[in-house]
Amino acid sequence: MPTERDKTETTLQGIAASPGIAHGPVFLHLQSDVELPSYDIAPARRGEEVARLERALVVTRQQVQKIKAEVEKNLGSEEARIFDAHLLVLEDQALIGETLRELEASGRNIERCFQQVAQRYIQAFDNIDDEYLRERAGDIRDVAQRLLQNLLGQSAQSFSDLARGHVVVANDLSPSTVAGLDRSQALGLLTDAGSTTSHAAIVARSMRVPAVVGLRDLTTRAGNGDMILVDGYAGVVILHPTEQTLFRYGQIQLRKKGQEQRLLEASRRPAVTRDGVAVALRANIERAAEAAPARECGGEGVGLFRTEFLFLDSPHVPTEEEQYLAYQAAAEAIAPAPVVIRTLDLGGDKPMAGAAHLFPRENNPFLGYRAIRFCLDQVPIFKDQLRAILRASAHGNVRLMYPMISGREELARANAVLAECRAELKAKEVPFDPAMQVGTMIEIPSAAITADLLAQDCDFFSIGTNDLIQYLIAVDRVNDRVAHLYESTHPAVVRTLENIVKQAHRWKRKVSVCGEMAGNPVYAALLLGLGVDELSMAPPQLPAVKFAVRAMKLSDARKLAKEILEMSSAKAIHARCEAFYRERVQAE
Ligand code: PEP
Ligand code: MG
């Protein structure tokens, strides 16, 4: 039972991941890698364990049937069929029989026995050289997780239902779990792990859900139903806030809302510097439906469409036709402004649950089977996407770009596959834009160093600072323990950006920045001063960046960049950018 002392107001500092203030009861969402309890069961009590397993099997079966019916109603019978496989797992006599034998042999609690047997099954299926059978591993993993939750007496309802009207507190959240939440459901998101550039944080910002990450042990401090306050501006979380604190935050919220309103009004004006230079500010989106609303925040087109979310949201690899419809919708919604469609960037912190067999566990997923590496290995999947993008190019101003290109040969291989797709469509007389621009992301140091070579084989660059910084400084972008070392203003970052822009301009290629750095108004002058042509960011960040652009002279920004290129400390560079920003924005 919680004691009085447990309810004392406690302030915790984490990492601000998505702005906004939220207050509500906690919903604890503990994920699969949470330690299961493990304890001995006396022989006389083993019958109770068997009964617990049987009850959990019945409840789990009912839940899966209910989900199947909902999916069938909302998405169709094809999508609902995957749950038949889940039901089969729950009826698998071999799996259940082996769990009971494990109980007899080990004398441990039934959760532990079931998990061990399920794990053995998953591994066995994972290692089979047959796609259909490997998919069974994913089914067992999913359904085993649900069964274990039921054995532990955790939620019987869906995560989304429970999250409604609550602040979700989790050890970690996958980007697809966050993306699966309805904006109106969760008041806020808090995680033990994570950093500002983890994809879950990026999605939270796009959805405008206040979020704080990197809270270390919050899941052990907060209980279901505890009241909690989220300050997504400062990265602060207050457990059991007092009336006084709530009043103070009510005032802060009013002030912030007023500021945001002023920024939004300014964002309806053009993004032109005080000395008359127009700057293209574009939106980063994760779904086609976000294209049109992005324009309302002052975005001039879409600078990054992260297409992998189409895959993360789906129980199967989306077909060419499904993808074509999504890309066409985005292109039409935003035309004549451009939409830059990035080819698949699965892997890293975005493995695809619906195709788990394609993503074996890796020790270093960010250095592993990800993005263009995956696509060049899974050419049929890649070609489906390329054809879908090409076909969409007939309906608007579509540009294509590849993620995680590491060098000229890799870019040439991707371009060769694209050329095949063009030829196939041409042969079938399917319309597409033959002049569609093709760009490459620069987010790996080897690409940054060979930018002069890459510029010769593509039409534009888009710098992914989120990855570029993690690889340049060797700081995992999703690890809260090293988040303080992730410095966007490290001199190595500034020098690298300068080199990329210089090489691109030598070959008359435009350069955009689409990493999170582009959405921070404090860095707008540095990036534009270094010569960056376009900035692309989450739609909610557009008003503040536009305000900063309108407040500066490009000539001053260039002087600032020159000065900063001589500096040696990340902290001093950040402070200089902040001073430049404050002087101008406060003068407005
Ligand atoms: C980046 O790395 O900066 C980027 C925009 O790509 P993502 O965040 O999707 O990896
Ligand atoms: Mg990236």
Coordinates of C-alpha atoms and ligand atoms in Angstrom, one line a residue:
M1 CA 0.0 0.0 0.0
P2 CA 1.3 3.5 -0.8
T3 CA 2.2 5.5 2.3
E4 CA 1.6 9.2 2.9
R5 CA 5.3 9.9 2.2
D6 CA 4.9 8.3 -1.2
K7 CA 2.5 11.1 -2.2
T8 CA 4.9 13.9 -1.5
E9 CA 5.5 16.2 -4.4
T10 CA 8.6 15.0 -6.3
T11 CA 10.2 16.8 -9.2
L12 CA 12.2 14.8 -11.7
Q13 CA 14.4 16.2 -14.5
G14 CA 14.4 14.4 -17.8
I15 CA 14.9 15.5 -21.4
A16 CA 12.3 17.8 -23.0
A17 CA 11.0 15.8 -26.0
S18 CA 7.7 17.5 -27.0
P19 CA 6.5 20.9 -25.8
G20 CA 3.3 21.4 -23.8
I21 CA 2.0 21.0 -20.3
A22 CA -0.3 18.1 -19.3
H23 CA -1.7 17.0 -16.0
G24 CA -3.5 13.7 -15.2
P25 CA -3.5 10.2 -13.8
V26 CA -0.7 7.9 -14.6
F27 CA -1.2 4.9 -16.9
L28 CA 1.8 2.6 -16.5
H29 CA 2.7 0.8 -19.8
L30 CA 5.4 -1.8 -19.1
Q31 CA 7.0 -3.4 -22.2
S32 CA 8.0 -6.9 -23.0
D33 CA 11.6 -6.7 -21.7
V34 CA 10.4 -6.0 -18.2
E35 CA 11.8 -8.7 -15.9
L36 CA 9.3 -11.3 -15.2
P37 CA 9.0 -12.5 -11.6
S38 CA 10.7 -15.9 -11.0
Y39 CA 10.0 -17.9 -7.9
D40 CA 9.7 -21.5 -6.7
I41 CA 6.3 -23.3 -6.5
A42 CA 5.9 -26.1 -3.9
P43 CA 4.8 -29.4 -5.6
A44 CA 1.4 -29.2 -3.8
R45 CA 0.6 -25.8 -5.4
R46 CA 1.5 -26.7 -8.9
G47 CA -2.2 -27.4 -9.7
E48 CA -3.0 -23.8 -9.0
E49 CA -0.3 -22.7 -11.5
V50 CA -1.9 -24.9 -14.1
A51 CA -5.3 -23.4 -13.4
R52 CA -3.8 -19.9 -13.7
L53 CA -2.4 -20.7 -17.1
E54 CA -5.8 -22.1 -18.2
R55 CA -7.6 -19.0 -17.1
A56 CA -5.1 -16.7 -18.8
L57 CA -5.4 -18.8 -22.0
V58 CA -9.2 -18.3 -22.0
V59 CA -9.0 -14.5 -21.3
T60 CA -6.3 -14.1 -24.0
R61 CA -8.4 -16.0 -26.5
Q62 CA -11.4 -13.8 -25.8
Q63 CA -9.2 -10.6 -26.2
V64 CA -7.7 -11.8 -29.5
Q65 CA -11.2 -12.7 -30.8
K66 CA -12.4 -9.2 -29.9
I67 CA -9.5 -7.5 -31.6
K68 CA -9.9 -9.7 -34.6
A69 CA -13.6 -8.6 -34.9
E70 CA -12.6 -4.9 -34.5
V71 CA -9.9 -5.2 -37.1
E72 CA -12.2 -7.0 -39.5
K73 CA -14.8 -4.2 -39.1
N74 CA -12.3 -1.4 -39.5
L75 CA -9.7 -2.7 -42.0
G76 CA -11.2 -5.8 -43.6
S77 CA -11.0 -9.6 -43.3
E78 CA -7.5 -9.8 -45.0
E79 CA -5.9 -7.8 -42.2
A80 CA -7.9 -9.6 -39.5
R81 CA -6.5 -13.0 -40.7
I82 CA -3.2 -12.5 -38.8
F83 CA -5.2 -13.0 -35.6
D84 CA -6.2 -16.4 -36.7
A85 CA -2.5 -17.3 -36.4
H86 CA -2.5 -15.9 -32.9
L87 CA -5.5 -18.0 -31.9
L88 CA -3.7 -21.1 -33.3
V89 CA -0.8 -20.4 -31.0
L90 CA -3.1 -20.3 -28.0
E91 CA -4.5 -23.7 -29.0
D92 CA -1.1 -25.2 -29.7
Q93 CA -1.1 -28.4 -27.5
A94 CA 2.7 -28.9 -28.0
L95 CA 3.4 -25.4 -26.6
I96 CA 1.0 -25.8 -23.7
G97 CA 2.2 -29.4 -22.9
E98 CA 5.8 -28.3 -22.9
T99 CA 5.0 -25.4 -20.5
L100 CA 3.4 -27.9 -18.1
R101 CA 6.4 -30.2 -18.4
E102 CA 8.7 -27.2 -17.7
L103 CA 6.6 -26.5 -14.5
E104 CA 7.2 -30.1 -13.3
A105 CA 10.9 -30.1 -14.1
S106 CA 11.9 -26.7 -12.9
G107 CA 9.3 -26.0 -10.1
R108 CA 9.3 -22.3 -11.0
N109 CA 6.2 -20.1 -11.5
I110 CA 4.1 -20.5 -14.6
E111 CA 5.0 -17.1 -16.1
R112 CA 8.6 -18.1 -16.1
C113 CA 7.9 -21.6 -17.5
F114 CA 5.7 -20.2 -20.3
Q115 CA 8.2 -17.5 -21.2
Q116 CA 11.1 -20.0 -21.5
V117 CA 9.1 -22.4 -23.7
A118 CA 7.8 -19.6 -25.9
Q119 CA 11.3 -18.2 -26.2
R120 CA 12.6 -21.6 -27.4
Y121 CA 9.8 -21.8 -30.0
I122 CA 10.5 -18.2 -31.2
Q123 CA 14.2 -19.0 -31.7
A124 CA 13.4 -22.2 -33.5
F125 CA 11.0 -20.5 -35.9
D126 CA 13.4 -17.5 -36.3
N127 CA 16.1 -19.8 -37.6
I128 CA 14.0 -21.6 -40.2
D129 CA 14.8 -20.8 -43.8
D130 CA 11.1 -20.4 -44.8
E131 CA 9.4 -17.0 -44.8
Y132 CA 6.0 -18.3 -43.7
L133 CA 7.4 -20.2 -40.8
R134 CA 9.6 -17.4 -39.7
E135 CA 6.5 -15.2 -39.5
R136 CA 5.1 -17.6 -36.9
A137 CA 7.9 -16.4 -34.6
G138 CA 6.3 -12.9 -34.7
D139 CA 2.9 -14.4 -33.9
I140 CA 4.2 -16.3 -31.0
R141 CA 6.1 -13.3 -29.6
D142 CA 2.9 -11.1 -29.8
V143 CA 0.5 -13.6 -28.3
A144 CA 3.0 -14.7 -25.6
Q145 CA 3.4 -11.1 -24.5
R146 CA -0.4 -10.8 -24.2
L147 CA -0.7 -14.0 -22.3
L148 CA 2.1 -13.0 -19.9
Q149 CA 0.4 -9.7 -19.2
N150 CA -2.8 -11.5 -18.4
L151 CA -0.9 -13.9 -16.1
L152 CA 0.6 -10.9 -14.3
G153 CA -2.9 -9.3 -14.0
Q154 CA -1.9 -6.4 -16.2
S155 CA -4.2 -4.6 -18.6
A156 CA -6.9 -6.6 -20.3
Q157 CA -8.0 -3.8 -22.5
S158 CA -6.1 -2.3 -25.4
F159 CA -3.3 0.1 -24.7
S160 CA -5.1 2.9 -26.6
D161 CA -8.3 2.5 -24.6
L162 CA -6.4 2.6 -21.3
A163 CA -4.3 5.6 -22.3
R164 CA -7.3 7.7 -22.9
G165 CA -7.3 10.7 -20.4
H166 CA -4.0 9.5 -18.9
V167 CA -0.4 10.4 -18.9
V168 CA 1.4 7.3 -20.3
V169 CA 4.4 6.3 -18.3
A170 CA 6.6 3.6 -20.0
N171 CA 10.1 2.3 -19.8
D172 CA 10.3 2.9 -23.5
L173 CA 7.9 3.4 -26.4
S174 CA 8.3 2.2 -29.9
P175 CA 7.6 4.8 -32.6
S176 CA 4.7 2.7 -33.9
T177 CA 3.1 2.5 -30.5
V178 CA 3.2 6.3 -30.2
A179 CA 2.0 6.7 -33.8
G180 CA -0.9 4.3 -33.0
L181 CA -2.2 6.6 -30.3
D182 CA -5.0 8.9 -31.1
R183 CA -4.0 12.5 -30.5
S184 CA -7.0 12.9 -28.2
Q185 CA -6.2 9.8 -26.2
A186 CA -3.0 10.3 -24.2
L187 CA -2.5 13.6 -22.3
G188 CA 1.2 13.2 -22.2
L189 CA 4.0 10.6 -22.7
L190 CA 6.9 9.9 -20.3
T191 CA 9.6 7.3 -20.7
D192 CA 12.5 6.1 -18.6
A193 CA 14.7 5.8 -21.8
G194 CA 15.0 7.8 -24.9
S195 CA 16.3 11.2 -26.1
T196 CA 15.1 14.1 -28.2
T197 CA 16.0 12.5 -31.5
S198 CA 14.6 9.1 -30.8
H199 CA 11.8 8.4 -33.3
A200 CA 9.2 8.0 -30.6
A201 CA 10.0 11.6 -29.5
I202 CA 9.8 12.9 -33.1
V203 CA 6.4 11.3 -33.5
A204 CA 5.2 12.8 -30.2
R205 CA 6.2 16.3 -31.4
S206 CA 4.4 15.8 -34.7
M207 CA 1.3 14.7 -32.7
R208 CA 1.6 17.6 -30.3
V209 CA 1.5 15.4 -27.3
P210 CA 3.7 16.8 -24.5
A211 CA 6.5 14.4 -23.7
V212 CA 9.5 14.0 -21.5
V213 CA 12.0 11.2 -22.0
G214 CA 15.2 10.0 -20.3
L215 CA 13.5 9.9 -16.8
R216 CA 15.6 6.8 -15.8
D217 CA 13.5 5.2 -13.1
L218 CA 10.1 6.9 -13.3
T219 CA 8.3 3.6 -13.9
T220 CA 9.5 2.4 -10.5
R221 CA 8.4 5.6 -8.8
A222 CA 5.0 6.2 -10.3
G223 CA 2.0 3.9 -9.8
N224 CA -1.2 3.6 -11.9
G225 CA -3.6 6.4 -11.1
D226 CA -1.0 8.7 -9.4
M227 CA -1.4 12.3 -10.4
I228 CA 1.5 13.6 -12.5
L229 CA 2.3 16.9 -14.2
V230 CA 4.3 17.0 -17.4
D231 CA 6.3 20.1 -18.5
G232 CA 7.4 19.2 -22.0
Y233 CA 9.0 22.7 -22.4
A234 CA 11.6 22.2 -19.6
G235 CA 11.7 18.4 -19.5
V236 CA 10.4 18.4 -16.0
V237 CA 7.9 16.0 -14.4
I238 CA 6.2 16.5 -11.1
L239 CA 4.8 13.5 -9.3
H240 CA 1.9 14.2 -6.9
P241 CA 1.8 18.0 -7.7
T242 CA 0.4 20.3 -5.0
E243 CA -2.4 22.8 -5.6
Q244 CA 0.2 25.5 -5.6
T245 CA 2.2 23.8 -8.3
L246 CA -0.8 23.2 -10.4
F247 CA -1.8 26.9 -10.1
R248 CA 1.8 28.0 -11.1
Y249 CA 1.8 25.7 -14.2
G250 CA -1.7 26.9 -15.1
Q251 CA -0.2 30.4 -15.4
I252 CA 2.8 29.1 -17.4
Q253 CA 0.4 27.3 -19.7
L254 CA -1.6 30.5 -20.4
R255 CA 1.6 32.5 -21.1
K256 CA 2.9 29.8 -23.5
K257 CA -0.4 29.6 -25.3
G258 CA -0.3 33.4 -25.8
Q259 CA 3.2 33.2 -27.2
E260 CA 2.3 30.3 -29.5
Q261 CA -0.7 32.3 -30.8
R262 CA 1.5 35.3 -31.7
L263 CA 4.0 32.9 -33.5
L264 CA 1.2 31.3 -35.4
E265 CA -0.1 34.7 -36.6
A266 CA 3.4 35.6 -37.7
S267 CA 3.7 32.3 -39.5
R268 CA 1.0 33.3 -42.0
R269 CA 3.5 35.9 -43.4
P270 CA 6.3 34.8 -45.9
A271 CA 9.6 33.4 -44.7
V272 CA 11.8 36.3 -45.8
T273 CA 14.7 37.7 -43.9
R274 CA 15.0 41.4 -43.1
D275 CA 17.3 41.8 -46.0
G276 CA 14.8 40.3 -48.4
V277 CA 16.0 36.7 -48.9
A278 CA 13.3 34.1 -49.1
V279 CA 13.9 30.9 -47.3
A280 CA 12.0 27.6 -48.0
L281 CA 10.6 26.2 -44.8
R282 CA 9.1 22.8 -45.2
A283 CA 7.3 20.2 -43.1
N284 CA 8.4 16.7 -42.0
I285 CA 5.5 14.3 -42.1
E286 CA 5.0 10.7 -41.2
R287 CA 1.6 10.1 -43.0
A288 CA 0.0 11.4 -46.2
A289 CA -2.9 12.9 -44.2
E290 CA -0.5 15.3 -42.4
A291 CA 0.5 17.0 -45.7
A292 CA -2.4 19.4 -45.9
P293 CA -2.5 20.5 -42.2
A294 CA 1.3 21.1 -42.5
R295 CA 0.5 24.1 -44.8
E296 CA -1.6 25.7 -42.0
C297 CA 1.6 25.9 -39.9
G298 CA 3.3 28.0 -42.6
G299 CA 5.1 25.1 -44.4
E300 CA 5.9 25.5 -48.1
G301 CA 5.6 21.8 -49.1
V302 CA 6.9 18.7 -47.4
G303 CA 10.7 18.4 -47.1
L304 CA 10.7 14.9 -45.6
F305 CA 8.0 12.3 -45.8
R306 CA 9.1 9.4 -43.6
T307 CA 7.5 6.6 -45.6
E308 CA 8.5 3.9 -43.1
F309 CA 5.5 4.8 -40.9
L310 CA 3.3 3.4 -43.7
F311 CA 5.1 0.1 -43.0
L312 CA 5.2 0.4 -39.2
D313 CA 1.4 0.9 -39.1
S314 CA 0.7 -2.1 -41.3
P315 CA 0.6 -5.8 -40.3
H316 CA 2.1 -6.6 -43.8
V317 CA 4.6 -5.0 -46.2
P318 CA 2.4 -2.5 -48.0
T319 CA 1.8 -3.2 -51.7
E320 CA 2.9 -0.9 -54.6
E321 CA -0.8 0.1 -55.0
E322 CA -1.3 0.9 -51.3
Q323 CA 1.9 3.0 -51.3
Y324 CA 1.0 4.7 -54.6
L325 CA -2.4 5.9 -53.2
A326 CA -0.6 7.3 -50.1
Y327 CA 2.1 9.1 -52.1
Q328 CA -0.4 10.4 -54.6
A329 CA -2.6 11.8 -51.8
A330 CA 0.3 13.6 -50.3
A331 CA 1.5 15.0 -53.7
E332 CA -2.0 16.2 -54.6
A333 CA -2.6 17.8 -51.1
I334 CA 0.5 19.9 -51.3
A335 CA 0.9 20.6 -55.0
P336 CA 2.3 22.8 -56.6
A337 CA 4.7 22.9 -53.6
P338 CA 7.0 19.9 -53.5
V339 CA 6.8 16.7 -51.4
V340 CA 10.1 15.0 -50.8
I341 CA 9.4 11.3 -50.4
R342 CA 12.1 9.5 -48.6
T343 CA 12.5 5.8 -49.4
L344 CA 12.2 3.3 -46.6
D345 CA 14.2 3.9 -43.5
L346 CA 13.3 0.8 -41.5
G347 CA 15.6 -0.7 -38.9
G348 CA 17.6 1.2 -36.3
D349 CA 14.9 2.2 -33.7
K350 CA 12.2 1.4 -36.3
P351 CA 12.1 -2.4 -36.9
M352 CA 8.8 -3.5 -38.6
A353 CA 6.7 -5.6 -36.2
G354 CA 4.5 -6.8 -39.0
A355 CA 7.6 -8.2 -40.8
A356 CA 9.8 -9.2 -37.8
H357 CA 11.4 -12.1 -39.8
L358 CA 13.0 -9.5 -42.1
F359 CA 14.7 -7.8 -39.1
P360 CA 16.7 -10.3 -37.0
R361 CA 18.0 -9.0 -33.6
E362 CA 21.2 -7.1 -34.0
N363 CA 23.7 -5.9 -31.4
N364 CA 24.1 -2.5 -33.1
P365 CA 20.9 -1.8 -35.0
F366 CA 21.9 1.8 -35.8
L367 CA 25.1 0.4 -37.5
G368 CA 23.2 -2.5 -39.0
Y369 CA 20.6 -3.6 -41.4
R370 CA 18.8 -0.3 -41.9
A371 CA 17.4 2.0 -44.6
I372 CA 19.1 1.8 -48.0
R373 CA 21.1 -1.3 -46.9
F374 CA 17.8 -3.1 -46.2
C375 CA 16.3 -1.8 -49.5
L376 CA 19.3 -2.9 -51.7
D377 CA 19.1 -6.3 -50.0
Q378 CA 15.3 -6.6 -50.4
V379 CA 15.1 -5.4 -54.0
P380 CA 11.5 -6.5 -54.7
I381 CA 10.3 -4.4 -51.7
F382 CA 12.5 -1.5 -52.8
K383 CA 11.2 -1.6 -56.4
D384 CA 7.6 -1.7 -55.3
Q385 CA 8.2 1.6 -53.4
L386 CA 10.2 3.2 -56.2
R387 CA 7.4 2.4 -58.7
A388 CA 4.8 3.8 -56.3
I389 CA 6.8 7.0 -55.9
L390 CA 7.4 7.4 -59.6
R391 CA 3.7 6.8 -60.4
A392 CA 2.8 9.5 -57.8
S393 CA 5.1 11.9 -59.5
A394 CA 2.5 12.2 -62.3
H395 CA 0.2 13.9 -59.7
G396 CA 2.2 16.7 -58.3
N397 CA 5.7 18.0 -57.5
V398 CA 7.3 14.8 -56.2
R399 CA 10.9 14.5 -55.3
L400 CA 12.6 11.3 -54.1
M401 CA 15.5 10.8 -51.8
Y402 CA 17.4 7.9 -50.3
P403 CA 18.3 7.7 -46.6
M404 CA 21.6 6.5 -45.1
I405 CA 23.7 6.7 -48.3
S406 CA 27.3 6.0 -47.3
G407 CA 29.1 6.6 -50.6
R408 CA 28.9 7.1 -54.4
E409 CA 28.8 3.3 -55.2
E410 CA 25.8 2.8 -53.0
L411 CA 24.1 5.8 -54.5
A412 CA 24.8 4.4 -58.0
R413 CA 23.3 1.1 -57.0
A414 CA 20.1 2.8 -55.8
N415 CA 19.9 4.9 -58.9
A416 CA 20.3 1.7 -61.1
V417 CA 17.3 0.1 -59.4
L418 CA 15.4 3.4 -59.9
A419 CA 16.4 3.3 -63.6
E420 CA 15.0 -0.2 -63.9
C421 CA 11.7 0.9 -62.4
R422 CA 11.5 3.8 -64.8
A423 CA 12.1 1.5 -67.7
E424 CA 9.4 -0.9 -66.5
L425 CA 6.8 1.8 -66.2
K426 CA 7.8 3.3 -69.5
A427 CA 7.4 -0.1 -71.2
K428 CA 3.9 -0.4 -69.7
E429 CA 3.1 3.3 -70.6
V430 CA 2.4 4.1 -67.0
P431 CA 2.7 7.9 -66.6
F432 CA 5.4 9.4 -64.3
D433 CA 7.4 12.6 -64.2
P434 CA 10.6 11.9 -66.2
A435 CA 12.3 15.0 -64.6
M436 CA 11.5 14.0 -61.0
Q437 CA 14.4 15.2 -58.9
V438 CA 16.3 12.6 -57.0
G439 CA 18.3 13.5 -53.9
T440 CA 20.3 11.9 -51.2
M441 CA 20.3 12.3 -47.4
I442 CA 23.6 13.2 -45.9
E443 CA 23.6 11.5 -42.5
I444 CA 26.7 9.3 -42.4
P445 CA 30.2 10.9 -42.0
S446 CA 31.5 9.0 -45.1
A447 CA 28.8 10.7 -47.2
A448 CA 29.6 14.1 -45.7
I449 CA 33.3 13.7 -46.5
T450 CA 32.5 12.6 -50.1
A451 CA 29.8 15.1 -50.7
D452 CA 31.6 16.4 -53.8
L453 CA 31.3 12.9 -55.3
L454 CA 27.7 12.3 -54.3
A455 CA 26.7 15.8 -55.7
Q456 CA 27.6 14.6 -59.1
D457 CA 25.1 11.7 -59.0
C458 CA 22.0 13.4 -57.5
D459 CA 19.9 16.6 -57.7
F460 CA 19.9 17.8 -54.1
F461 CA 21.0 17.0 -50.6
S462 CA 19.1 16.8 -47.4
I463 CA 21.1 16.7 -44.2
G464 CA 19.8 14.4 -41.6
T465 CA 21.5 15.9 -38.5
N466 CA 19.8 13.4 -36.1
D467 CA 21.9 10.6 -37.5
L468 CA 24.8 12.7 -38.7
I469 CA 25.5 13.9 -35.2
Q470 CA 25.1 10.4 -33.6
Y471 CA 27.6 9.0 -36.1
L472 CA 30.0 12.0 -36.0
I473 CA 30.3 12.1 -32.2
A474 CA 29.6 8.3 -31.7
V475 CA 26.6 9.1 -29.4
D476 CA 23.6 6.8 -29.7
R477 CA 20.7 9.0 -30.4
V478 CA 18.2 7.0 -28.3
N479 CA 20.4 6.4 -25.2
D480 CA 19.5 8.7 -22.3
R481 CA 22.8 8.0 -20.5
V482 CA 24.8 9.7 -23.2
A483 CA 22.2 12.2 -24.2
H484 CA 24.2 15.1 -22.7
L485 CA 27.1 14.2 -25.1
Y486 CA 24.8 14.6 -28.1
E487 CA 25.8 18.2 -29.1
S488 CA 24.3 19.7 -32.2
T489 CA 26.8 22.6 -32.0
H490 CA 30.0 20.5 -31.6
P491 CA 32.6 22.1 -33.8
A492 CA 32.9 18.9 -35.8
V493 CA 29.2 19.2 -36.7
V494 CA 29.5 22.9 -37.8
R495 CA 32.6 22.1 -39.9
T496 CA 30.9 19.1 -41.5
L497 CA 27.8 21.1 -42.4
E498 CA 30.0 23.8 -43.9
N499 CA 31.8 21.2 -46.1
I500 CA 28.6 19.6 -47.3
V501 CA 27.1 23.0 -48.3
K502 CA 30.3 24.1 -50.0
Q503 CA 30.6 20.9 -52.1
A504 CA 26.9 20.9 -53.0
H505 CA 27.0 24.5 -54.1
R506 CA 30.1 23.8 -56.2
W507 CA 28.0 21.4 -58.2
K508 CA 24.9 23.8 -58.0
R509 CA 22.9 21.5 -55.8
K510 CA 20.5 22.8 -53.2
V511 CA 20.9 21.7 -49.6
S512 CA 18.2 21.2 -47.0
V513 CA 18.4 20.3 -43.4
C514 CA 15.6 18.0 -42.2
G515 CA 17.0 16.7 -38.8
E516 CA 15.7 18.1 -35.5
M517 CA 18.3 20.8 -35.6
A518 CA 16.4 22.5 -38.4
G519 CA 13.3 22.8 -36.1
N520 CA 15.2 24.7 -33.4
P521 CA 14.8 28.5 -34.0
V522 CA 18.0 29.1 -32.1
Y523 CA 20.0 27.4 -34.8
A524 CA 18.2 28.9 -37.8
A525 CA 20.8 31.7 -38.3
L526 CA 23.8 29.4 -38.0
L527 CA 22.3 27.0 -40.6
L528 CA 21.3 29.7 -43.0
G529 CA 24.6 31.5 -42.4
L530 CA 26.5 28.4 -43.4
G531 CA 24.6 28.5 -46.7
V532 CA 21.8 25.9 -46.1
D533 CA 19.0 26.7 -48.6
E534 CA 16.0 25.0 -47.0
L535 CA 14.9 23.9 -43.6
S536 CA 12.4 21.1 -42.9
M537 CA 10.9 20.3 -39.6
A538 CA 7.9 18.9 -37.6
P539 CA 4.9 21.2 -38.4
P540 CA 4.5 22.5 -34.8
Q541 CA 8.1 23.9 -35.1
L542 CA 7.4 25.9 -38.2
P543 CA 5.9 29.1 -36.6
A544 CA 8.9 29.7 -34.3
V545 CA 11.5 29.1 -37.0
K546 CA 9.7 31.4 -39.4
F547 CA 9.6 34.0 -36.7
A548 CA 13.4 33.7 -36.3
V549 CA 13.9 33.9 -40.1
R550 CA 11.8 37.0 -40.3
A551 CA 13.8 38.6 -37.4
M552 CA 17.3 38.2 -38.9
K553 CA 19.3 39.6 -41.8
L554 CA 21.0 36.9 -43.8
S555 CA 24.1 39.1 -44.0
D556 CA 24.3 39.0 -40.2
A557 CA 23.7 35.2 -40.2
R558 CA 26.7 34.8 -42.5
K559 CA 28.9 36.8 -40.2
L560 CA 27.6 34.7 -37.3
A561 CA 28.5 31.4 -39.1
K562 CA 32.0 32.8 -39.9
E563 CA 32.6 33.7 -36.3
I564 CA 31.3 30.3 -35.1
L565 CA 33.6 28.4 -37.5
E566 CA 36.5 29.8 -35.5
M567 CA 35.1 28.6 -32.2
S568 CA 36.1 25.4 -30.4
S569 CA 33.5 24.8 -27.7
A570 CA 30.0 23.3 -28.4
K571 CA 28.6 25.1 -25.3
A572 CA 30.1 28.4 -26.4
I573 CA 28.7 28.0 -29.9
H574 CA 25.3 27.2 -28.5
A575 CA 25.4 30.3 -26.3
R576 CA 26.4 32.5 -29.2
C577 CA 23.5 31.2 -31.3
E578 CA 21.1 31.8 -28.4
A579 CA 22.4 35.3 -27.9
F580 CA 22.0 36.1 -31.6
Y581 CA 18.5 34.7 -31.6
R582 CA 17.4 36.5 -28.4
E583 CA 18.7 39.9 -29.6
R584 CA 16.7 39.7 -32.7
V585 CA 13.5 37.9 -31.6
Q586 CA 13.2 40.1 -28.5
A587 CA 13.6 43.2 -30.7
E588 CA 10.5 42.2 -32.7
Ligands
PEP1 C1 17.9 12.5 -39.5 O1 18.6 11.5 -39.3 O2 18.2 13.6 -39.2 C2 16.6 12.3 -40.2 C3 15.9 13.3 -40.6 O3 16.2 11.0 -40.4 P1 15.5 10.2 -39.2 O4 15.3 11.1 -38.0 O5 14.2 9.7 -39.7 O6 16.5 9.1 -39.0
MG2 MG 18.2 9.6 -40.3

